[in-house]
Coordinates of C-alpha atoms and ligand atoms in Angstrom, one line a residue:
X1 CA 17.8 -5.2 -28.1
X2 CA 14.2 -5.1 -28.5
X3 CA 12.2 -7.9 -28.4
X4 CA 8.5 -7.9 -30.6
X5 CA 5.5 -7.6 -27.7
X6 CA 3.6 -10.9 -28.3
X7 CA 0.0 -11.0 -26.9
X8 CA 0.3 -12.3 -23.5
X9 CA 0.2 -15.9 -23.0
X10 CA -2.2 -16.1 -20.0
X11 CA -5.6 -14.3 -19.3
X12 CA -5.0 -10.9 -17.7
X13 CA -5.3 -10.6 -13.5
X14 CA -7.8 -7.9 -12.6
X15 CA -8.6 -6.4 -9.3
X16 CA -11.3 -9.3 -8.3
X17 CA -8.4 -11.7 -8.8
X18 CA -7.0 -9.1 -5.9
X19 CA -9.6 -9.5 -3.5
X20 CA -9.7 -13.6 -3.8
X21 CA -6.4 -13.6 -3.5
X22 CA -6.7 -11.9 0.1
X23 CA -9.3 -13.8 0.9
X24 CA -6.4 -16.8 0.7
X25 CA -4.0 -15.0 2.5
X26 CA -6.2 -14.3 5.2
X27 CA -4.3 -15.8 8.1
X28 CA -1.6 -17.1 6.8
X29 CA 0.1 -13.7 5.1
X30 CA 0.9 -10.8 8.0
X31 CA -1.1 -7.7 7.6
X32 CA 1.5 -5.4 8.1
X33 CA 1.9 -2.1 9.4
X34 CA 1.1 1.3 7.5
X35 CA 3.6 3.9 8.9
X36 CA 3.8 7.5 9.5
X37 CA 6.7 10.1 10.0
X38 CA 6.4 13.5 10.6
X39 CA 9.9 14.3 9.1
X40 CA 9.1 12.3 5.9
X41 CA 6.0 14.4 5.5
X42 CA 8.3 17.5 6.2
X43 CA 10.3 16.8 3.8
X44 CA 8.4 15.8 0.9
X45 CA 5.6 18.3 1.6
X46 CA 3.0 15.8 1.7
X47 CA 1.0 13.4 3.5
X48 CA 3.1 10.2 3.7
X49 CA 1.9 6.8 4.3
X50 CA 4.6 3.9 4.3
X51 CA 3.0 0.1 3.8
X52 CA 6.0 -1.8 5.4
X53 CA 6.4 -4.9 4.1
X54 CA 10.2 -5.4 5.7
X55 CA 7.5 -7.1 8.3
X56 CA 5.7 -9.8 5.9
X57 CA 6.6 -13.5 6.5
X58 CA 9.8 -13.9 5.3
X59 CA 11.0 -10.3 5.1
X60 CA 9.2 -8.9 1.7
X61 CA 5.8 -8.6 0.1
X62 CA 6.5 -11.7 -1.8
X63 CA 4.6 -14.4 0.4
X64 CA 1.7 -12.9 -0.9
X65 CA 2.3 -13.7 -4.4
X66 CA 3.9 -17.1 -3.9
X67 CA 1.1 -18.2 -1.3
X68 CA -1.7 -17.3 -3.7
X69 CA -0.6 -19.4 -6.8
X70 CA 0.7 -22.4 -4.6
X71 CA -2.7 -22.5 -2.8
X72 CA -4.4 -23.1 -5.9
X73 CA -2.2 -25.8 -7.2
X74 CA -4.7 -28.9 -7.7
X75 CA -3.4 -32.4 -5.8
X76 CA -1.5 -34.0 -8.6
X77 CA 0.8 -30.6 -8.8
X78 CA 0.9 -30.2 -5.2
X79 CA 2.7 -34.0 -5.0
X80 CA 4.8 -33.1 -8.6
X81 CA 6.2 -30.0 -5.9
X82 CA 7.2 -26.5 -7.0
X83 CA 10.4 -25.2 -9.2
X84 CA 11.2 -21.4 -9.5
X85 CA 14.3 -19.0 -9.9
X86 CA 14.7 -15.9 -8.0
X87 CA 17.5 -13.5 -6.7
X88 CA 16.3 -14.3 -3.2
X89 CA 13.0 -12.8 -1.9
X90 CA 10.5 -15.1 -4.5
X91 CA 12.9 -18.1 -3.6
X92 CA 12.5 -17.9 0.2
X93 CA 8.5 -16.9 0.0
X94 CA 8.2 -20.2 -2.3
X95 CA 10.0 -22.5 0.3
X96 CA 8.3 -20.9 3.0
X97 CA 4.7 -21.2 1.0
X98 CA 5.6 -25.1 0.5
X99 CA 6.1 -25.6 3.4
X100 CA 2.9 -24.4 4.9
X101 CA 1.5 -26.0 2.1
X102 CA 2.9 -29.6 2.2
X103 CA 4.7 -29.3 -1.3
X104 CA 8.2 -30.0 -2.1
X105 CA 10.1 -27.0 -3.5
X106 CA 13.2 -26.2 -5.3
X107 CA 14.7 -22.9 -6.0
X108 CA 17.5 -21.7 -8.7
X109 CA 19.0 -19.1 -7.3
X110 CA 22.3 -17.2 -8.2
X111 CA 26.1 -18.2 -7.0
X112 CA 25.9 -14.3 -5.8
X113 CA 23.1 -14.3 -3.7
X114 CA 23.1 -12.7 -0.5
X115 CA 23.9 -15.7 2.7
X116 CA 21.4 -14.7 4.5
X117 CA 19.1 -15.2 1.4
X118 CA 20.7 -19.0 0.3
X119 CA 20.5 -20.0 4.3
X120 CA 16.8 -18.8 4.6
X121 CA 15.4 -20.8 1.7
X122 CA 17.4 -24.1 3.0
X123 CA 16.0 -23.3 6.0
X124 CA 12.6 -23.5 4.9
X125 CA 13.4 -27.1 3.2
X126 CA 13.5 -26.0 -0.4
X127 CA 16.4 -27.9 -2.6
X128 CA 18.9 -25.2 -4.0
X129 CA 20.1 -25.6 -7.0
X130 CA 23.0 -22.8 -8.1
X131 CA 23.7 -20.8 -11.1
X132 CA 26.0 -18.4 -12.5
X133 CA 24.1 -15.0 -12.5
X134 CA 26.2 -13.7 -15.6
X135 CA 26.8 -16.6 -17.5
X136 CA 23.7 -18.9 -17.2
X137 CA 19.9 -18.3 -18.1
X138 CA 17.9 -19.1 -14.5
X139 CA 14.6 -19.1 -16.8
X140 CA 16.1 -22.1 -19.1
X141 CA 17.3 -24.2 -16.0
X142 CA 14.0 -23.5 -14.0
X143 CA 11.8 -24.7 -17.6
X144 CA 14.3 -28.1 -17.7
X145 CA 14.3 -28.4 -14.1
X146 CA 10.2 -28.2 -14.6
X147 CA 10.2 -30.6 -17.7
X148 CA 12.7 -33.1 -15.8
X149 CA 11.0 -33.7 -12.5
X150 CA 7.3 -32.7 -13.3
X151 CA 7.4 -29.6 -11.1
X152 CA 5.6 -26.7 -11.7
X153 CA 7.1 -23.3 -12.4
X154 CA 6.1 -20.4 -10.1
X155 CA 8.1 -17.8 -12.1
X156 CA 8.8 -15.1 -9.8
X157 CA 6.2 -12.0 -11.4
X158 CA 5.2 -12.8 -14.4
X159 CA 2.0 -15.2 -13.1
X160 CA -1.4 -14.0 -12.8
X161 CA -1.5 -15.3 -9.2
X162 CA 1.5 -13.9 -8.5
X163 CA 0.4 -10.5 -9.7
X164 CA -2.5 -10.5 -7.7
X165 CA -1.2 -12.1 -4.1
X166 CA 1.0 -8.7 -4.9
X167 CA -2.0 -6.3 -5.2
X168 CA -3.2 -6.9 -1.4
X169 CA -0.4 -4.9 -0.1
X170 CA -2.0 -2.2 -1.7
X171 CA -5.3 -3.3 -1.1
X172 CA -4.4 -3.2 2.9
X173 CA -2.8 0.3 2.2
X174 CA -5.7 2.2 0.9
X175 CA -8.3 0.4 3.0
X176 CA -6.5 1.5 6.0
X177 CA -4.8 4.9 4.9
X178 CA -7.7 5.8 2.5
X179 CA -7.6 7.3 -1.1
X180 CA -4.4 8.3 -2.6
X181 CA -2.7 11.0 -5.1
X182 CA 0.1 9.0 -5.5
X183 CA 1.9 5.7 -5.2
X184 CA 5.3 4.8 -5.6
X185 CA 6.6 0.9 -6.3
X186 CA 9.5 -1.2 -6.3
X187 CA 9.8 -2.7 -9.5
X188 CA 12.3 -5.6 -10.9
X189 CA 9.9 -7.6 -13.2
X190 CA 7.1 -5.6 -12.3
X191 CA 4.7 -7.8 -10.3
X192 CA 4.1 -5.8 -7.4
X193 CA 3.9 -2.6 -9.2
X194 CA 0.7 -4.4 -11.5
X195 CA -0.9 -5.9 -8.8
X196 CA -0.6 -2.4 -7.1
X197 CA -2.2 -0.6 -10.0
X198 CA -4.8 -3.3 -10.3
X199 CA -5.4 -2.5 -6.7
X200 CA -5.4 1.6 -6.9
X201 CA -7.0 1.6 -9.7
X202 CA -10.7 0.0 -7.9
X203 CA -10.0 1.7 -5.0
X204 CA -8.4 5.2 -5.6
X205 CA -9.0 5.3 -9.5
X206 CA -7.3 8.9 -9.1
X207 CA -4.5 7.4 -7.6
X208 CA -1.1 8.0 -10.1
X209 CA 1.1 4.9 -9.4
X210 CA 4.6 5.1 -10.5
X211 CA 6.9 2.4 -10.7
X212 CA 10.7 2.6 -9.4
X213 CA 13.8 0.8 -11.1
X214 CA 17.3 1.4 -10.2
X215 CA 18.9 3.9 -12.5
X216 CA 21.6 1.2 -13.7
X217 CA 18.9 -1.2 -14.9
X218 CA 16.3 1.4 -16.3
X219 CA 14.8 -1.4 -18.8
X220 CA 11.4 -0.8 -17.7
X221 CA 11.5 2.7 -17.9
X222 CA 12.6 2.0 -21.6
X223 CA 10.0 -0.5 -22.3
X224 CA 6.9 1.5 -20.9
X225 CA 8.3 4.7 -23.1
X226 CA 9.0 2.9 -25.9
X227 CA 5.8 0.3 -26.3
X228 CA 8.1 -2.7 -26.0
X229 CA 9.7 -4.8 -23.8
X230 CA 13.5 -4.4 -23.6
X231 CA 15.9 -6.2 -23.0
X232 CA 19.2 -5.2 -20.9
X233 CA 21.9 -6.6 -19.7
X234 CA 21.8 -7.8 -16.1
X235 CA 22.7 -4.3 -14.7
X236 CA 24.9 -3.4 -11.6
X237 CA 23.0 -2.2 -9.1
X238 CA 22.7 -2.7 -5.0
X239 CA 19.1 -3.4 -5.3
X240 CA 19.6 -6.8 -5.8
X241 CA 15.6 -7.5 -5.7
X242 CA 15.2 -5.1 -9.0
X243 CA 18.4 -6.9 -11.0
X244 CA 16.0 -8.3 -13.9
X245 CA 17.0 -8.1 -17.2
X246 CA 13.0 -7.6 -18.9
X247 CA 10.1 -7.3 -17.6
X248 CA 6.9 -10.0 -18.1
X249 CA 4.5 -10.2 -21.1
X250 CA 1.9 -10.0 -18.3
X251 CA 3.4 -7.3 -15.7
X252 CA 3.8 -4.8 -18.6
X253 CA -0.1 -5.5 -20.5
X254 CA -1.0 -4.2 -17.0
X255 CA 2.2 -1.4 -17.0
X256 CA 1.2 0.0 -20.0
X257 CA -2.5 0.2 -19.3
X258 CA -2.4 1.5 -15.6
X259 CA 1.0 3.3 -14.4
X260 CA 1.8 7.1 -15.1
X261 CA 5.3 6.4 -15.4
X262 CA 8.1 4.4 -14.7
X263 CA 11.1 6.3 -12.7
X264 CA 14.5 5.7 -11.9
X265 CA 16.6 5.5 -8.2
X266 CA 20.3 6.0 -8.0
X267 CA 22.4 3.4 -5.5
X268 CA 23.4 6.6 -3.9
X269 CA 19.8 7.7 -3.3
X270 CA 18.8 4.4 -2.3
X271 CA 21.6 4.3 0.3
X272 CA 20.4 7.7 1.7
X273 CA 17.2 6.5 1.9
X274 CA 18.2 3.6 3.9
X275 CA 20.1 5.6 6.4
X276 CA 16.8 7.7 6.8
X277 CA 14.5 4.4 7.6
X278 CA 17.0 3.1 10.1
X279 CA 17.6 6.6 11.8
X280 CA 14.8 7.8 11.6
X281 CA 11.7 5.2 11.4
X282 CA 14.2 2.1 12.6
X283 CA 13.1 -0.3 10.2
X284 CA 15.8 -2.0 8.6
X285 CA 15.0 -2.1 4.6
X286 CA 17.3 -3.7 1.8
X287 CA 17.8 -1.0 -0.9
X288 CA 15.7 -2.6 -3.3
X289 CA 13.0 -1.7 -0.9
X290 CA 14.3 2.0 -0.8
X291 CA 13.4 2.6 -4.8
X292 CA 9.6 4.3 -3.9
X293 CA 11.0 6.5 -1.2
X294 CA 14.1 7.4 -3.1
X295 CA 12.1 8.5 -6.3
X296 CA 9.1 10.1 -4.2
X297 CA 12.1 12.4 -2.6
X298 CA 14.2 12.9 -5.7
X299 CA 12.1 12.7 -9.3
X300 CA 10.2 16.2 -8.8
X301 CA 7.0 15.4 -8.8
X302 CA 4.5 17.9 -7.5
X303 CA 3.8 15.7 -4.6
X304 CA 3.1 19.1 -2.3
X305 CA 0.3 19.2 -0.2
X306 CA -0.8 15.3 -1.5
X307 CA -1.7 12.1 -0.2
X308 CA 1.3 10.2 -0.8
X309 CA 1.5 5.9 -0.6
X310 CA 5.2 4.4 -1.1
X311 CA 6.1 0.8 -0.6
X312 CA 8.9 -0.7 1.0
X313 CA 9.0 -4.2 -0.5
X314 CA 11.7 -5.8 1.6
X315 CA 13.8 -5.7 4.4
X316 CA 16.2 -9.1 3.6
X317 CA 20.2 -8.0 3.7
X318 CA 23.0 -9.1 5.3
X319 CA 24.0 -7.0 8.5
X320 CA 27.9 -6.9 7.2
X321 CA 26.7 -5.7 3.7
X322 CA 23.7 -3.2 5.5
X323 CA 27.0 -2.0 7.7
X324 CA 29.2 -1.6 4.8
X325 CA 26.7 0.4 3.0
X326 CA 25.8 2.7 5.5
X327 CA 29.5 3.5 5.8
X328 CA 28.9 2.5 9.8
Ligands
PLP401 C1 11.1 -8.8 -5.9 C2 11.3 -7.6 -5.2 C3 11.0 -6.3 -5.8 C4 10.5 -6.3 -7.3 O1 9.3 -6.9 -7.5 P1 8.8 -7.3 -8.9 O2 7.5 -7.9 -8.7 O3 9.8 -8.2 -9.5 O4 8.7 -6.0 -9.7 C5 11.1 -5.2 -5.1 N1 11.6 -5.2 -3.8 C6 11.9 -6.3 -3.2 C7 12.3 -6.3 -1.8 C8 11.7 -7.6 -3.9 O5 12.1 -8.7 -3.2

């Protein structure tokens, strides 16, 4: 199904929007670590530089995004309090954001959503409010939820706030690492992966940044070849962070204009790729996180002898399931 590209709704992010947004984060969002490994760069054949944000506040890179937009809500919005929907990483950086911030949150998220995920967001005082992943739209119930109870929607990528909070991971990875041939993203909706190319773009402009999707749920590979956003059915995938059925109005202006190409991970890769981070790096990454490092390894690039940036986005599974998957 393809749905007609309408011009975007809101004004484009750009990569000063980046920098204020880090300005924000500044001591409240963890600058986290930028890792090497010798065996990695054996086996791609390249430089490698990992930007790991397993160790952001909360688990993943979202706190940047979610901390950005909440911190500019004015006073009358901050009282109204917060509504958004996620799959689980957007939902616990919101409540954890509100917190900080003093605003009230609440958080449609899906009857199938990891424990660990549904306990972390209660934990951080955020109402839940539970919906059938296959059956219900989240986007409908978060816009009545909104209307209802004069919260404001945080959607969970396609914000220009959001977009940008994402973009200083990137910004932090090329300050610190320096310029980059390539870069390899995450992408569900496609926030981080914009505010990424926002970011290479002013500060490596040679830089080629690819997104990653899981091969089951391929819709933005579709949409950046084809010029329009598709539509999918929520695919079956364990990357449970990339499970989006389209991508934003927004995420793919900036997709369109800035990425080389969009690439695809198979579970099986993504499993491999997680066995590699825990044996050999020990850092614990969910596989959504694995999608960069699975398609720097397995797309055939001619990454050899380059200066290579991947993203791990997220380190928030349950041990049982992480056990399960890694056959242990
Ligand atoms: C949300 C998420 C993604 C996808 O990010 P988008 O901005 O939706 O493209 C990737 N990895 C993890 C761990 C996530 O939580």
């Amino acid at each position: 199904m393809t749905a007609p590209s309408a011009p975007p709704r809101a004004r484009l992010p750009e990569y000063s929007d980046v920098v204020a947004a880090a300005a924000r984060l500044a001591g409240h969002a963890h600058r986290t670590p930028v890792l090497r490994s010798r065996l990695a760069d054996a086996m791609l054949g390249a430089e490698v530089v990992f930007k790991c944000e397993t160790f952001q506040r909360a688990g993943a890179f979202k706190f940047r995004g979610a901390f950005n937009a909440l911190s500019q809500l004015g006073d009358a919005q901050r009282r109204g309090g917060v509504v958004t929907f996620s799959s689980g990483n957007h939902a616990q950086a919101i409540a954890l954001a509100a917190q900080l911030l003093g605003v009230p949150a609440t958080i449609v998220m899906p009857n199938d959503s990891p424990a660990i995920k549904l306990a972390a967001t209660r934990g951080y005082g955020a109402e839940v409010v539970i919906y059938d992943r296959i059956t219900e739209d989240r986007e409908a119930i978060g816009r009545r939820l909104a209307g209802e109870r004069g919260m404001t929607l945080i959607p969970p990528f396609d914000h220009p706030d959001v977009i940008a909070g994402q973009g200083t991971a990137t910004k932090e990875l090329i300050e610190e690492a320096g310029a980059l041939d390539y870069l390899f993203v995450p992408m569900g909706g496609g926030g981080l992966v914009s505010g990424a190319a926002l970011a290479a773009r002013a500060l490596s402009p040679q830089c080629k940044v690819y997104a990653v999707e899981p091969e089951a749920g391929n819709d933005g590979q579709q949409s950046f070849r084809s010029g329009s956003i598709i539509h999918i059915a929520t695919p079956r995938t364990i990357a449970d962070g990339a499970q989006t059925q389209h991508i934003g109005e927004l995420t793919f202006a900036i997709i369109r204009r800035e990425l080389a190409d969009v690439l695809t991970a198979s579970d099986a890769q993504l499993v491999e790729a997680m066995r590699f981070f825990a044996e050999r790096m020990k850092i614990v990454v969910e596989p959504t996180g694995c999608l960069g490092f699975a398609a720097a390894r397995h797309a055939g690039l001619p990454i050899r002898g380059k200066r290579v940036g991947i993203l791990i986005s997220g380190g928030n599974i349950d041990l049982a399931r992480y056990a399960a998957l890694l056959g242990a």
